[in-house]
PDB file of C-alpha atoms in Angstrom:
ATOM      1  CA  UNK A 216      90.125 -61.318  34.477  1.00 51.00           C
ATOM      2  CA  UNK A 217      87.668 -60.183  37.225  1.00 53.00           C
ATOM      3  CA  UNK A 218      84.903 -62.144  37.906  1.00 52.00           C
ATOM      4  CA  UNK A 219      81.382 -60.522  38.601  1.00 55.00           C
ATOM      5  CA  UNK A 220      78.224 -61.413  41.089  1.00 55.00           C
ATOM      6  CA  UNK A 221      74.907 -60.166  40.507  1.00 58.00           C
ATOM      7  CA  UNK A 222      72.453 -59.669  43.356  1.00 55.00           C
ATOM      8  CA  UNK A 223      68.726 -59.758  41.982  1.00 57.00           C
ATOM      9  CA  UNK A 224      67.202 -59.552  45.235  1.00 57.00           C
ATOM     10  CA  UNK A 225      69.415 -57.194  46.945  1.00 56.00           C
ATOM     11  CA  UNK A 226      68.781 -53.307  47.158  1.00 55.00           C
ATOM     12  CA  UNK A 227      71.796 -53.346  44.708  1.00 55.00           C
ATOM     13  CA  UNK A 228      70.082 -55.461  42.242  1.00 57.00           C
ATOM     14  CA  UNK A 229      71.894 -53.071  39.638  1.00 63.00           C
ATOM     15  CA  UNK A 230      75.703 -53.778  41.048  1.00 67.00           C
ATOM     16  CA  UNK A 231      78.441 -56.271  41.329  1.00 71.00           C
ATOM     17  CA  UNK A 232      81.335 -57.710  43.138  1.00 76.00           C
ATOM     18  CA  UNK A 233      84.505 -57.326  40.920  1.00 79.00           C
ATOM     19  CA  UNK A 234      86.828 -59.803  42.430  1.00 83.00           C
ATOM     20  CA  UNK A 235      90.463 -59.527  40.838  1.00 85.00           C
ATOM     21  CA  UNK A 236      92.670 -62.345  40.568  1.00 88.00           C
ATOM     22  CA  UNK A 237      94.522 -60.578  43.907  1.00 91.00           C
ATOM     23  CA  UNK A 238      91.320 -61.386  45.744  1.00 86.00           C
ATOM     24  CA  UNK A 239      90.780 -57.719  45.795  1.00 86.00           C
ATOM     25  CA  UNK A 240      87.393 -56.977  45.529  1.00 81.00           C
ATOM     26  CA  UNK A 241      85.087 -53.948  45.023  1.00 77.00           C
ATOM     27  CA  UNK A 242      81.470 -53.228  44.608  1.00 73.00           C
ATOM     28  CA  UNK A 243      80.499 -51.419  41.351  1.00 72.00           C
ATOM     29  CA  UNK A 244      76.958 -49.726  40.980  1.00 73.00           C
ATOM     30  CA  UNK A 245      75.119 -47.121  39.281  1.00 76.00           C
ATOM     31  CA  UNK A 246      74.511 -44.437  41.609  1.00 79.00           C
ATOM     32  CA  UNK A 247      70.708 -42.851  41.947  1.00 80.00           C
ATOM     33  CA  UNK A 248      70.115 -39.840  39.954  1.00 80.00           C
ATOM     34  CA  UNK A 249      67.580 -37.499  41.932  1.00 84.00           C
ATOM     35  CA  UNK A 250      66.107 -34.357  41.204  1.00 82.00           C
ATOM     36  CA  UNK A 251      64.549 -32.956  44.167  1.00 83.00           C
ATOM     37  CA  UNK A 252      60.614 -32.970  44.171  1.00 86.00           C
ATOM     38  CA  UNK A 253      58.368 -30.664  46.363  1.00 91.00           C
ATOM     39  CA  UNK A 254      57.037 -33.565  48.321  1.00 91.00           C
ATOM     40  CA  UNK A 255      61.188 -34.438  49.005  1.00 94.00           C
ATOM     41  CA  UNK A 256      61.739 -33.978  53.005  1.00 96.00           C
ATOM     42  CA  UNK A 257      64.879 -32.264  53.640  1.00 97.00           C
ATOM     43  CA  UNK A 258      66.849 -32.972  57.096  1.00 98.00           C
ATOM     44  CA  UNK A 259      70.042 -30.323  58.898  1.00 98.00           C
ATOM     45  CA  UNK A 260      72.591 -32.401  59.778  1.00 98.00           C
ATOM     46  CA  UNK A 261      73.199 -32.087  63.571  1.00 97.00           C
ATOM     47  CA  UNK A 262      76.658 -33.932  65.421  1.00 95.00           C
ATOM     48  CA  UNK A 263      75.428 -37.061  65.730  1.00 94.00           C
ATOM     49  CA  UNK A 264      73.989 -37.466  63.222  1.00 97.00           C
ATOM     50  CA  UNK A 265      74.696 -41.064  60.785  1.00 96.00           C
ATOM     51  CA  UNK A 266      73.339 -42.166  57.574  1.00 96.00           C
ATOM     52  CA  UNK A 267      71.688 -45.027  58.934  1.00 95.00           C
ATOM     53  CA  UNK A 268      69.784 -43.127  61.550  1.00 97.00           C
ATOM     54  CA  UNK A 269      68.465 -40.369  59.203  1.00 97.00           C
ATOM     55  CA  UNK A 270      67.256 -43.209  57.179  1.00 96.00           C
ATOM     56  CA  UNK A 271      65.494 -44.942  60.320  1.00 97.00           C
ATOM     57  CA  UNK A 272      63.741 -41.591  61.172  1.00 97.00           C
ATOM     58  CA  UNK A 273      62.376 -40.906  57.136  1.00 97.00           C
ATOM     59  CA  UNK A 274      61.760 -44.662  56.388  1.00 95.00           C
ATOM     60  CA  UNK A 275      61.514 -46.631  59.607  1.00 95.00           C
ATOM     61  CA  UNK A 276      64.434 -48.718  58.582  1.00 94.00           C
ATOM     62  CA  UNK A 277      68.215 -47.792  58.484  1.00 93.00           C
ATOM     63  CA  UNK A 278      68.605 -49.836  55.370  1.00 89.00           C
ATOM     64  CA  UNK A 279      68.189 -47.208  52.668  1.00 90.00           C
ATOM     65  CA  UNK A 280      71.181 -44.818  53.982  1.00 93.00           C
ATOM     66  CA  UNK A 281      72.636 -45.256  51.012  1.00 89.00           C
ATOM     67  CA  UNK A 282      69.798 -43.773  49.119  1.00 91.00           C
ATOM     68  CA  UNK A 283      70.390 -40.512  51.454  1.00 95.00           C
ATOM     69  CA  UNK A 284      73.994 -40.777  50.391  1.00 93.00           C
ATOM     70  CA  UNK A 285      73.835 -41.110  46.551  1.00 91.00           C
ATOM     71  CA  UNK A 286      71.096 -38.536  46.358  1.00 92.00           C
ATOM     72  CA  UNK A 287      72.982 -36.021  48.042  1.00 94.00           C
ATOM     73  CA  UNK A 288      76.171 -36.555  46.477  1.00 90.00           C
ATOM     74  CA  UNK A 289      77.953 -38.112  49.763  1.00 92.00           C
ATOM     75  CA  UNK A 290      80.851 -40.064  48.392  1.00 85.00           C
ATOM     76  CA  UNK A 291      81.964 -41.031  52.198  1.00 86.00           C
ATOM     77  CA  UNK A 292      78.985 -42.323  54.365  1.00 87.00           C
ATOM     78  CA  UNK A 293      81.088 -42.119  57.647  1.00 89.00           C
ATOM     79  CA  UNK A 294      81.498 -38.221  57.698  1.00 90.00           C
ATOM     80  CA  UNK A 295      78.780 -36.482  57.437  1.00 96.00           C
ATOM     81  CA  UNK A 296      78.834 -32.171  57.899  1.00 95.00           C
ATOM     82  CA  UNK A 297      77.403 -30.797  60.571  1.00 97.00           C
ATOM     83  CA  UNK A 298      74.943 -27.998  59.382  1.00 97.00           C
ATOM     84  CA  UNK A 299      74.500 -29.152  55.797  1.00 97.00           C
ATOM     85  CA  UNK A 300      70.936 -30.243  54.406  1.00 97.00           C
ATOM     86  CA  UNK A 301      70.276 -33.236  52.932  1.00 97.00           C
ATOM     87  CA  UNK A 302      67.892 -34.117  50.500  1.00 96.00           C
ATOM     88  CA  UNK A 303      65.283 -37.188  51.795  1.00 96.00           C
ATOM     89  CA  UNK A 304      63.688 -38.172  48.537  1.00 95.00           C
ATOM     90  CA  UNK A 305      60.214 -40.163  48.970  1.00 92.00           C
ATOM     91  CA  UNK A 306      60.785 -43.424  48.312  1.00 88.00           C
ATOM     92  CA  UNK A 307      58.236 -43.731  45.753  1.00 84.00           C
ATOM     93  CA  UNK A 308      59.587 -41.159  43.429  1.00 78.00           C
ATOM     94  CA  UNK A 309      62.667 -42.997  42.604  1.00 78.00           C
ATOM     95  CA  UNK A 310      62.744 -45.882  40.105  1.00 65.00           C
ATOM     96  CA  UNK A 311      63.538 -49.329  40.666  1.00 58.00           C
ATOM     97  CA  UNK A 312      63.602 -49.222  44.386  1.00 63.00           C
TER      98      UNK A 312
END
């Protein structure tokens, strides 16, 4: 049977560890639902661009990449494609962060 951890304080407040009996483990969370808003800021993805940096420029702090990532449908963080927009939702118009 898996065992679960919860994380109240934690950006992923709403996910857990699954640990298997393997000591395989995964994270499981609910992914943010957005749909996009006329104050949203929208970024073109240039070379070098990352996840963490976009998130540095719109928020001041490179922890809410993964905000940037579930919004825009971004499954892998680490590849990002050159020339595509991105969505940058205002923090305040999402619930529960």
């Amino acid at each position: 049977m898996p065992e679960y951890f919860e994380f109240p304080d934690s950006p992923f407040k709403q996910a857990n560890i699954i640990t298997f009996p393997d000591g395989y483990s995964i994270l499981h969370r609910e992914k943010i639902i957005h749909t996009a808003q006329v104050d949203d800021h929208y970024h073109l993805v240039t070379e070098f661009d990352t996840l963490g940096a976009i998130s540095f420029k719109f928020y001041g702090t490179s922890k809410y990449w993964w905000i940037i990532a579930d919004v825009n449908g971004i499954d892998h963080p680490l590849i990002l494609e050159t020339g595509n927009t991105l969505i940058i939702p205002k923090l305040n118009n999402l619930n529960g962060i």
